[in-house]
Short mmCIF file of C-alpha atoms and ligand atoms in Angstrom, two decimals:
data_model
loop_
_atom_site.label_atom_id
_atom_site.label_comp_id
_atom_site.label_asym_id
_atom_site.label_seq_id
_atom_site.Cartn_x
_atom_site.Cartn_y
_atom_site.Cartn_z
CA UNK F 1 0.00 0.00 0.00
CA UNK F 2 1.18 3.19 -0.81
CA UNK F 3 1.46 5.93 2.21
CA UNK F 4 -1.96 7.22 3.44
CA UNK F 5 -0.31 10.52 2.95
CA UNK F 6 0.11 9.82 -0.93
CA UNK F 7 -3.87 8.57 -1.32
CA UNK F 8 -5.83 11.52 0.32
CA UNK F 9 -6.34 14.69 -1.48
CA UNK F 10 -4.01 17.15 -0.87
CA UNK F 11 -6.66 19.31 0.11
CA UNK F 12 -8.08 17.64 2.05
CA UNK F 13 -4.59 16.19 4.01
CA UNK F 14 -3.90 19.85 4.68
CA UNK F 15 -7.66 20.65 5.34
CA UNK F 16 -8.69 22.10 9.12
CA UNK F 17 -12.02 20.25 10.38
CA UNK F 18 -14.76 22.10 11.62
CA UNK F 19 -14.92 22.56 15.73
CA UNK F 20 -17.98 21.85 16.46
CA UNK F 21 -18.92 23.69 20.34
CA UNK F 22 -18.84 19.83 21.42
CA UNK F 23 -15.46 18.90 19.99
CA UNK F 24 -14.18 21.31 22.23
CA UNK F 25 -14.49 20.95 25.82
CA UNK F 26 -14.29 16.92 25.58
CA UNK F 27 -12.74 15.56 29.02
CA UNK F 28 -14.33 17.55 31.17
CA UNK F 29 -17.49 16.61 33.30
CA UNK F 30 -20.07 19.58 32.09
CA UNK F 31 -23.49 20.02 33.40
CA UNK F 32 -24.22 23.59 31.89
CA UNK F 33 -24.77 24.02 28.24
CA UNK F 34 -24.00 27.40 27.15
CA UNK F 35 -21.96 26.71 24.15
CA UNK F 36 -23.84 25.48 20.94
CA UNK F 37 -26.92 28.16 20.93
CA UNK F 38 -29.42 25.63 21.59
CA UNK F 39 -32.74 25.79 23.40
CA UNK F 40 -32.63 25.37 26.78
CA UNK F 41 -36.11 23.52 26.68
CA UNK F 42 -37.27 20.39 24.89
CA UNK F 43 -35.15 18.02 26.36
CA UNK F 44 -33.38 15.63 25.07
CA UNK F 45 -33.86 16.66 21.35
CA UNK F 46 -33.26 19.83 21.79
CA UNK F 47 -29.13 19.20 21.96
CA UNK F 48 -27.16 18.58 19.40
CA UNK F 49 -26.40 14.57 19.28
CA UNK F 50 -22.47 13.25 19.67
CA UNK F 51 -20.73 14.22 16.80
CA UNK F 52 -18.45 11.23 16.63
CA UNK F 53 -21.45 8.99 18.14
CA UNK F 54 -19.15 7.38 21.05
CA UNK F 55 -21.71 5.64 22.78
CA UNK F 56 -23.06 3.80 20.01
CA UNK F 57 -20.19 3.16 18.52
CA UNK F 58 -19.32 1.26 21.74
CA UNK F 59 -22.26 -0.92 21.03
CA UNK F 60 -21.57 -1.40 17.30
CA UNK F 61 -17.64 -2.50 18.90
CA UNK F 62 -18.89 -5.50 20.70
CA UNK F 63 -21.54 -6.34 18.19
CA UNK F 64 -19.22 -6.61 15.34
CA UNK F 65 -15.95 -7.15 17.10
CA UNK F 66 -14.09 -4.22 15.06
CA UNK F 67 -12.43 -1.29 17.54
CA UNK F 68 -14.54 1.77 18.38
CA UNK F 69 -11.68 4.52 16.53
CA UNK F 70 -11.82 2.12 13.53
CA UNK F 71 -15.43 2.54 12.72
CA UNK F 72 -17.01 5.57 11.20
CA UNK F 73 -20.55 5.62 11.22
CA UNK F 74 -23.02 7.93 8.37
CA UNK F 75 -26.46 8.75 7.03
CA UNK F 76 -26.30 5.26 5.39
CA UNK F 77 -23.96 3.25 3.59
CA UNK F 78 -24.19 5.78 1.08
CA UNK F 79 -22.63 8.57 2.96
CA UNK F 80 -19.18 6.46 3.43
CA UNK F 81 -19.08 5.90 -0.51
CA UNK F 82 -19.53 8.97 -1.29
CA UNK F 83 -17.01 10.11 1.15
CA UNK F 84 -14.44 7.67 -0.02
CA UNK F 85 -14.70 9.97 -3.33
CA UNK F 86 -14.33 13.13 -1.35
CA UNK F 87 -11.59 11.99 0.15
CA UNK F 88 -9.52 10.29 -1.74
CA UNK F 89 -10.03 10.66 -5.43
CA UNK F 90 -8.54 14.00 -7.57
CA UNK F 91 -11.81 15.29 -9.21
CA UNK F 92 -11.11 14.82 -13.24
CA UNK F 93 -7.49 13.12 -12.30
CA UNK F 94 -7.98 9.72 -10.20
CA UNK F 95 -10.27 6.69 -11.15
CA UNK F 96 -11.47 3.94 -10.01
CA UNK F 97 -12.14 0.07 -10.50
CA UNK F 98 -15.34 -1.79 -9.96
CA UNK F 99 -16.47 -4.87 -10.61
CA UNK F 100 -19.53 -5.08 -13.42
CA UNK F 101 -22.25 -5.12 -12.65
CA UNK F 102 -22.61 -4.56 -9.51
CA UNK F 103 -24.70 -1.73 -7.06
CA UNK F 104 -25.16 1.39 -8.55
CA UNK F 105 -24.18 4.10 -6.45
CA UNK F 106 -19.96 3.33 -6.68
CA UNK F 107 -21.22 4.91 -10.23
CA UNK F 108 -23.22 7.60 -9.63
CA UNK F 109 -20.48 8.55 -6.44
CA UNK F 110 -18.13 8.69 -8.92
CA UNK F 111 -19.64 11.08 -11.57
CA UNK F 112 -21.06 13.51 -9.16
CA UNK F 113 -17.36 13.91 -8.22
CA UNK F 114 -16.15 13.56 -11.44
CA UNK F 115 -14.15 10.52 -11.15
CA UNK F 116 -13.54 8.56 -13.94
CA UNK F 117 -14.90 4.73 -13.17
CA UNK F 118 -13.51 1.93 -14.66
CA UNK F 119 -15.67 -1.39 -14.91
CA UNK F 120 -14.61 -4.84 -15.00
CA UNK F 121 -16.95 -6.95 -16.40
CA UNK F 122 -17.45 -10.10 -14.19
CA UNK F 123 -17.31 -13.98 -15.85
CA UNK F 124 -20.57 -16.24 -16.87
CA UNK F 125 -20.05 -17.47 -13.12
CA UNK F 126 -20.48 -13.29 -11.76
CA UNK F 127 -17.08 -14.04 -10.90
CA UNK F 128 -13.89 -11.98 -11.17
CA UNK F 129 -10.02 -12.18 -10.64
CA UNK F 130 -7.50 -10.13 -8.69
CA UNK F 131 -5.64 -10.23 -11.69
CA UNK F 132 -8.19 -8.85 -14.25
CA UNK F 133 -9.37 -5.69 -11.56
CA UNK F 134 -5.58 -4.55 -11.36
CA UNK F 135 -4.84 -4.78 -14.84
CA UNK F 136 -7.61 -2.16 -15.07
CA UNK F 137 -5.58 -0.01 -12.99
CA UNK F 138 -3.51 2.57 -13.21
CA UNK F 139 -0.85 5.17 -11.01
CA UNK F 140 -3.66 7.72 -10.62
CA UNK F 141 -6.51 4.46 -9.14
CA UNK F 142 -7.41 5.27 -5.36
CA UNK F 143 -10.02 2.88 -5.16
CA UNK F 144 -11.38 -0.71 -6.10
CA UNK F 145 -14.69 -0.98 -5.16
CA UNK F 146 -15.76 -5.29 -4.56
CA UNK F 147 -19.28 -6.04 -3.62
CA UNK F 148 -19.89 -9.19 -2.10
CA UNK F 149 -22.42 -10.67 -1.94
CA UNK F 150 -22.91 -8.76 -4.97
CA UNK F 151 -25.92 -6.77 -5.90
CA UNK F 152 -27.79 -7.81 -8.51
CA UNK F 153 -26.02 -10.88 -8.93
CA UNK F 154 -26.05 -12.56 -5.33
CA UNK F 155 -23.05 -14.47 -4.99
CA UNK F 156 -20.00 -13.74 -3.13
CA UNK F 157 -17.10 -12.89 -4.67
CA UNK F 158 -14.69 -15.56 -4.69
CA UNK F 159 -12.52 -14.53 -1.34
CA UNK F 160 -9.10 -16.16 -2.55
CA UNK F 161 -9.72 -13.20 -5.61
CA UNK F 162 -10.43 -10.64 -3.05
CA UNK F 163 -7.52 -11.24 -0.71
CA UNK F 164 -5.61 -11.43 -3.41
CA UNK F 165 -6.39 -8.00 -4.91
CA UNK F 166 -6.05 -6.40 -1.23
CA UNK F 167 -2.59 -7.47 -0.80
CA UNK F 168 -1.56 -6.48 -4.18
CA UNK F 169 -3.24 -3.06 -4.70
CA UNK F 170 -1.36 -0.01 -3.43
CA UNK F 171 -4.85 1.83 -3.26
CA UNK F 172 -7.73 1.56 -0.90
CA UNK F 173 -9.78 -1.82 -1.52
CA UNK F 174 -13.22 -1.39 -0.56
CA UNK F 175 -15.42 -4.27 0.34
CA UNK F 176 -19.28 -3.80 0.26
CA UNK F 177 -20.85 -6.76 2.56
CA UNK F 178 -24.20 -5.15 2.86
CA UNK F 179 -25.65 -8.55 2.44
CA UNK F 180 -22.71 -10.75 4.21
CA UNK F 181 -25.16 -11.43 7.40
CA UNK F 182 -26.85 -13.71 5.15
CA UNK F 183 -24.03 -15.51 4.36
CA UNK F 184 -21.98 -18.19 5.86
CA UNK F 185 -18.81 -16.77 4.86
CA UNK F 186 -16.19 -15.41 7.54
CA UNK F 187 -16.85 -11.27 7.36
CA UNK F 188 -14.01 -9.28 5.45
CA UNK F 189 -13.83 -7.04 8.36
CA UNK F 190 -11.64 -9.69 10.69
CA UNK F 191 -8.82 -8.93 8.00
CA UNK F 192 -8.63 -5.82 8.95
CA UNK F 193 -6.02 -5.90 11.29
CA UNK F 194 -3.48 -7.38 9.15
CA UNK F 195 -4.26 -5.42 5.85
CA UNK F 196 -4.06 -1.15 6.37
CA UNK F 197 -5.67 -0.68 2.75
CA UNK F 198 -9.32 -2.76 3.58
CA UNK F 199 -12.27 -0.97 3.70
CA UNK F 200 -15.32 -3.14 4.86
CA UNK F 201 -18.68 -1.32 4.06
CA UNK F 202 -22.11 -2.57 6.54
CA UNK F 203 -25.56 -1.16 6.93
CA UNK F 204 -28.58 -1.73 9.06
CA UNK F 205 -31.01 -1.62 5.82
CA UNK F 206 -30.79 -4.95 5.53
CA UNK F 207 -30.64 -7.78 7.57
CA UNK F 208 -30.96 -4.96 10.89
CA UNK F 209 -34.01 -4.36 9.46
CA UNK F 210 -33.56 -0.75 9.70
CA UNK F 211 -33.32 1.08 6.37
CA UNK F 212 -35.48 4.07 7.30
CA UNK F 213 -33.15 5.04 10.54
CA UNK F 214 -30.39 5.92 7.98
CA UNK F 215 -27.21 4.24 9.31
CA UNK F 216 -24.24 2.98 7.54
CA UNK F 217 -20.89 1.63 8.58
CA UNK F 218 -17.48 1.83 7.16
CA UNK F 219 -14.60 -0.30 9.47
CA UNK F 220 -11.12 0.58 8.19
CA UNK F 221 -7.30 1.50 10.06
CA UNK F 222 -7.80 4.49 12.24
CA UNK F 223 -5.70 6.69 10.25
CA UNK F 224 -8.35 5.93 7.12
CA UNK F 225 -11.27 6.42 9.78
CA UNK F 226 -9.58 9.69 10.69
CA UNK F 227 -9.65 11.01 7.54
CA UNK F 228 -13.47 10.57 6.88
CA UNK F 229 -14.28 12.17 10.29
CA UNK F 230 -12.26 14.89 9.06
CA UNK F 231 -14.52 15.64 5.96
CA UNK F 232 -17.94 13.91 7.22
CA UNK F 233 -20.61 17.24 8.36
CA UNK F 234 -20.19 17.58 12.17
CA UNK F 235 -23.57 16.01 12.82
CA UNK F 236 -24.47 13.24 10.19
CA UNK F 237 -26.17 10.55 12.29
CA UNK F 238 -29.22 12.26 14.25
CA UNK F 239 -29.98 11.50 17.67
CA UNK F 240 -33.28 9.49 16.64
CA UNK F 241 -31.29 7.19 14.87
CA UNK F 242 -28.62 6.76 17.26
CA UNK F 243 -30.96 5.95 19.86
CA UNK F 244 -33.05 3.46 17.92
CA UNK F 245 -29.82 1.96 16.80
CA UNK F 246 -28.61 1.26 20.04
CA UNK F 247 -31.85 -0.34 20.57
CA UNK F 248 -32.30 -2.55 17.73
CA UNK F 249 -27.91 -3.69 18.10
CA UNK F 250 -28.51 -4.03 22.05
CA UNK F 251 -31.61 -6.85 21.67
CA UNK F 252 -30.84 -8.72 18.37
CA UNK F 253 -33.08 -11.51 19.40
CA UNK F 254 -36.10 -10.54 16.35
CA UNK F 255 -33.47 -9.80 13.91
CA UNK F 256 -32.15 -13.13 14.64
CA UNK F 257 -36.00 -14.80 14.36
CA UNK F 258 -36.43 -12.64 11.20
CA UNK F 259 -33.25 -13.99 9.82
CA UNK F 260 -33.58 -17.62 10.25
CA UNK F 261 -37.14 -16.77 8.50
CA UNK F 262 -35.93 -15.01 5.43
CA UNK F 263 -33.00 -18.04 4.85
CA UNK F 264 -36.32 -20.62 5.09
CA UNK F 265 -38.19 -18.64 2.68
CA UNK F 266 -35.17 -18.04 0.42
CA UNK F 267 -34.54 -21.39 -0.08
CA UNK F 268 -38.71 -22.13 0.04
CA UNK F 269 -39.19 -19.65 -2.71
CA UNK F 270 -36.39 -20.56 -4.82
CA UNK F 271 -37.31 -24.03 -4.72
CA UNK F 272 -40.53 -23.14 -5.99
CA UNK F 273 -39.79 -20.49 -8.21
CA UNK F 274 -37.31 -22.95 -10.41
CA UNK F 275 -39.99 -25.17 -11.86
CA UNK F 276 -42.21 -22.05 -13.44
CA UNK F 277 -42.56 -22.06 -17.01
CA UNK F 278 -41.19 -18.97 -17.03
CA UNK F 279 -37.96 -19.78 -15.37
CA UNK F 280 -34.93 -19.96 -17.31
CA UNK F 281 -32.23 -20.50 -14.30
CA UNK F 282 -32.18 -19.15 -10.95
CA UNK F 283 -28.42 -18.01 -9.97
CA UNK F 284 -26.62 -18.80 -6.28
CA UNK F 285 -27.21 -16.67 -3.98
CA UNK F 286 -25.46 -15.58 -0.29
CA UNK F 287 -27.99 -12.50 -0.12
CA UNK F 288 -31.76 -11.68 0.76
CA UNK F 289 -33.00 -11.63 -2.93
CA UNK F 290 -32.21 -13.76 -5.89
CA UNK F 291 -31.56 -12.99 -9.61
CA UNK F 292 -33.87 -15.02 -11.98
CA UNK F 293 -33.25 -15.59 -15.69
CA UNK F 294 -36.85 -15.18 -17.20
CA UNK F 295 -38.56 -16.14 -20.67
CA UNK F 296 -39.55 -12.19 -20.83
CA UNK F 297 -38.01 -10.34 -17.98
CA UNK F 298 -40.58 -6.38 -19.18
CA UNK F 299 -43.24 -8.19 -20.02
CA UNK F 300 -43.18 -10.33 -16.39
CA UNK F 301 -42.40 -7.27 -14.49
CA UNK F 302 -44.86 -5.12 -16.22
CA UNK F 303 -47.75 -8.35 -15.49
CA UNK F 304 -46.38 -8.15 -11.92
CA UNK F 305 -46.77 -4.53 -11.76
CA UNK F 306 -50.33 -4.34 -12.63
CA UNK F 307 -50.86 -6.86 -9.67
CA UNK F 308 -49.40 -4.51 -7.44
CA UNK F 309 -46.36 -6.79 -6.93
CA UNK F 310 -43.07 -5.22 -7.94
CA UNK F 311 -39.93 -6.60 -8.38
CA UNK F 312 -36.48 -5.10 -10.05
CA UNK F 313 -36.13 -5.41 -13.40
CA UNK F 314 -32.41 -5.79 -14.19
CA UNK F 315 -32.70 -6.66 -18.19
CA UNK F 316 -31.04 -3.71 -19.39
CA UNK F 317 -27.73 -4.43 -17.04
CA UNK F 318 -25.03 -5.95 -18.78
CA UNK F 319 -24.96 -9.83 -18.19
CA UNK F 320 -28.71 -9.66 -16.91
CA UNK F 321 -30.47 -9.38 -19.80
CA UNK F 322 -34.17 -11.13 -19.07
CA UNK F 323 -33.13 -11.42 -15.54
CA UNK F 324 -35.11 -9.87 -12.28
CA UNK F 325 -33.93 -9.27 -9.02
CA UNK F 326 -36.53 -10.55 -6.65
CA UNK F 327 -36.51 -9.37 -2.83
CA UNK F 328 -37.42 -12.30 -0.45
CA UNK F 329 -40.73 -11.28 1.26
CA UNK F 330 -42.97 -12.28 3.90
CA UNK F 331 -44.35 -16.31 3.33
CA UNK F 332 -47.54 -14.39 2.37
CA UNK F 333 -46.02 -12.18 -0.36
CA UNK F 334 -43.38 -14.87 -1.65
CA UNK F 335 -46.81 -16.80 -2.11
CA UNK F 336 -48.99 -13.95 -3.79
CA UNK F 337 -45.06 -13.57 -6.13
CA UNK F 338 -45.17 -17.00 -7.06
CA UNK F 339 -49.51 -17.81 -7.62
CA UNK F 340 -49.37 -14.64 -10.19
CA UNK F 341 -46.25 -16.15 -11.78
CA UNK F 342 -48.40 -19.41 -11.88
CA UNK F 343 -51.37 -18.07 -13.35
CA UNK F 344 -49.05 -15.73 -16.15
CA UNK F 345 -50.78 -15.55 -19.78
CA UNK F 346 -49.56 -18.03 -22.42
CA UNK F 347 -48.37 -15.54 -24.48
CA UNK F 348 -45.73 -13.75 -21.93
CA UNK F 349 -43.86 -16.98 -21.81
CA UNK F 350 -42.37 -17.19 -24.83
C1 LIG Z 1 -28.72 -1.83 0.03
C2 LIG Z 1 -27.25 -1.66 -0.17
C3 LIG Z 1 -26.52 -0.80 0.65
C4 LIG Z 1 -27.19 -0.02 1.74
O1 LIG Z 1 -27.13 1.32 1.58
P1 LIG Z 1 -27.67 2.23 2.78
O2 LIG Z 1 -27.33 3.59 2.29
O3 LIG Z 1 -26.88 1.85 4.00
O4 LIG Z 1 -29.11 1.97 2.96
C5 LIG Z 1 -25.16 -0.70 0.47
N1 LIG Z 1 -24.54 -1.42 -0.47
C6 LIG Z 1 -25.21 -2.28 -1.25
C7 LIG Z 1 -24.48 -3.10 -2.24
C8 LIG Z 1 -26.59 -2.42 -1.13
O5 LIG Z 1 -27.24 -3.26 -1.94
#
């Protein structure tokens, strides 16, 4: 890995974080809050929350066994990767490498800052090799973005690959495992102590069950960590969401029920799903939804669609042409998925 010092910005290396009035007098044991020009009334919303969210933090520490200084917490996954541009990548200068296809903001990130993004179009199998991302590199590559489980696709990316790419890369590798609580597979973020250029992304939209309380995880070195607190806005993860965090990651016993539910159903629905007429092939899955190769992936989804059942229609993505990406749902609405499929028009299956 090349020197942290040679990967972040210049301008932002050299930049001066905001103070927020509650950076400032940290130590000390305070009981009067004159600082921050807040209302005096309204307790507790009316104070601004922890800026660097210690106490949850804490909590997300023993839940997930990473240190507390080398997590950085955000208004959702999404705030990390777009941070990751902010911080490290040149605007019209550095690029970087992604795997193809794969979730779609690592795209959109990159052309609001005006990063050039490189794609590498994963095998028949949605698979990919260390050597085939770093031959898309270049000097001026800060990041390699690896998703996995991927979205759409659903697999995991093979992890020999991905080790391999994170000990050859002198950039940041960053790992997406949104979807790696439904997966058997040891999590990428145990390798963090042994490789300083791993970036492990996490969220509680999805197996947490959380997606509307806006929280996102990035676990990386502390000096990495360090830089995105430097750049993040003083207060990005309200004190609503903090709170019901800590609730929801201090009583995991219904995520856990809901868990072992959605891994019955996934295998229940798929299972069923495979002997439709109008299923072509069903691909592995590690995730919460499974991509389906269809006899007419618009014409299914727009059928679906007028039954008030909607589904993601991936067809125009390169490598899923005809293929859906279908959520797993309640028993009930895998059902009400699969008796429309069963009752589809002649004609749409050809
Ligand atoms: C759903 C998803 C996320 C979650 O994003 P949030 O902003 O945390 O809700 C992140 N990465 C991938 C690949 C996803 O599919």
């Amino acid at each position: 890995m090349k020197d942290l010092e040679q990967l972040v910005r210049p301008n932002i290396l050299a930049l001066a974080p905001y103070s927020s009035a509650r950076d400032e007098y940290s130590g000390h044991e305070a009981h009067v809050f004159l600082d921050a020009n807040e209302n005096p009334y309204g307790s507790p919303l009316n104070r601004y929350p922890d800026p660097l969210q210690r106490e949850l933090k804490e909590l997300v520490s023993q839940v997930k066994g990473v240190r507390p200084e080398c997590i950085f917490l955000g208004n959702g996954s999404d705030e990390a990767i777009d941070l990751l541009y902010r911080c490290f990548c040149r605007p019209g200068k550095d690029n970087v490498v992604a795997i193809e296809p794969t979730y779609g903001m690592y795209k959109v990130c990159a052309d609001v800052n005006d990063v050039e993004y490189r794609p590498v179009l994963l095998d028949e199998q949605f698979q990919t090799t260390a050597d085939d991302l770093l031959s898309a590199c270049d000097d001026n590559t800060k990041l390699i973005w690896i998703c996995s489980p991927n979205n759409p696709t659903g697999n995991s990316i093979d992890r020999t690959e991905v080790m391999r790419v994170i000990n050859r890369f002198e950039g940041l590798v960053v790992v997406d495992e949104a979807y790696s609580d439904f997966c058997r597979q040891l999590p990428m973020r145990h390798e963090l102590k042994r490789n300083p250029n791993l970036v492990v992304l996490n969220t509680m939209s999805k197996a947490w069950a959380s997606a509307a309380i806006r929280l996102g995880m990035a676990f990386a070195s502390r000096d990495i960590i360090e830089v995105l607190n430097k750049v993040k806005y003083p207060y990005n993860v309200n004190l609503l969401t903090q709170q019901k965090a800590m609730e929801v990651l201090s009583d995991p016993s219904d995520i856990e029920r809901w868990m072992q539910m959605v891994l019955q159903e996934r295998s229940n629905t798929i299972a069923a799903f495979r002997l439709l007429p109008v299923c072509k092939k069903v691909y592995p899955t590690d995730a919460n939804f499974f991509l389906a190769r269809v006899t007419n992936a618009q014409a299914i989804y727009d059928y679906l669609v007028e039954r008030g059942i909607i589904v993601r229609n991936r067809t125009r993505v390169q490598l899923c042409q005809d293929c859906l990406r279908i959520t797993i749902g309640t028993r009930t609405e895998n059902t009400e998925l699969l008796g429309a499929l069963r009752q589809l028009p002649e004609e749409l299956l050809s």
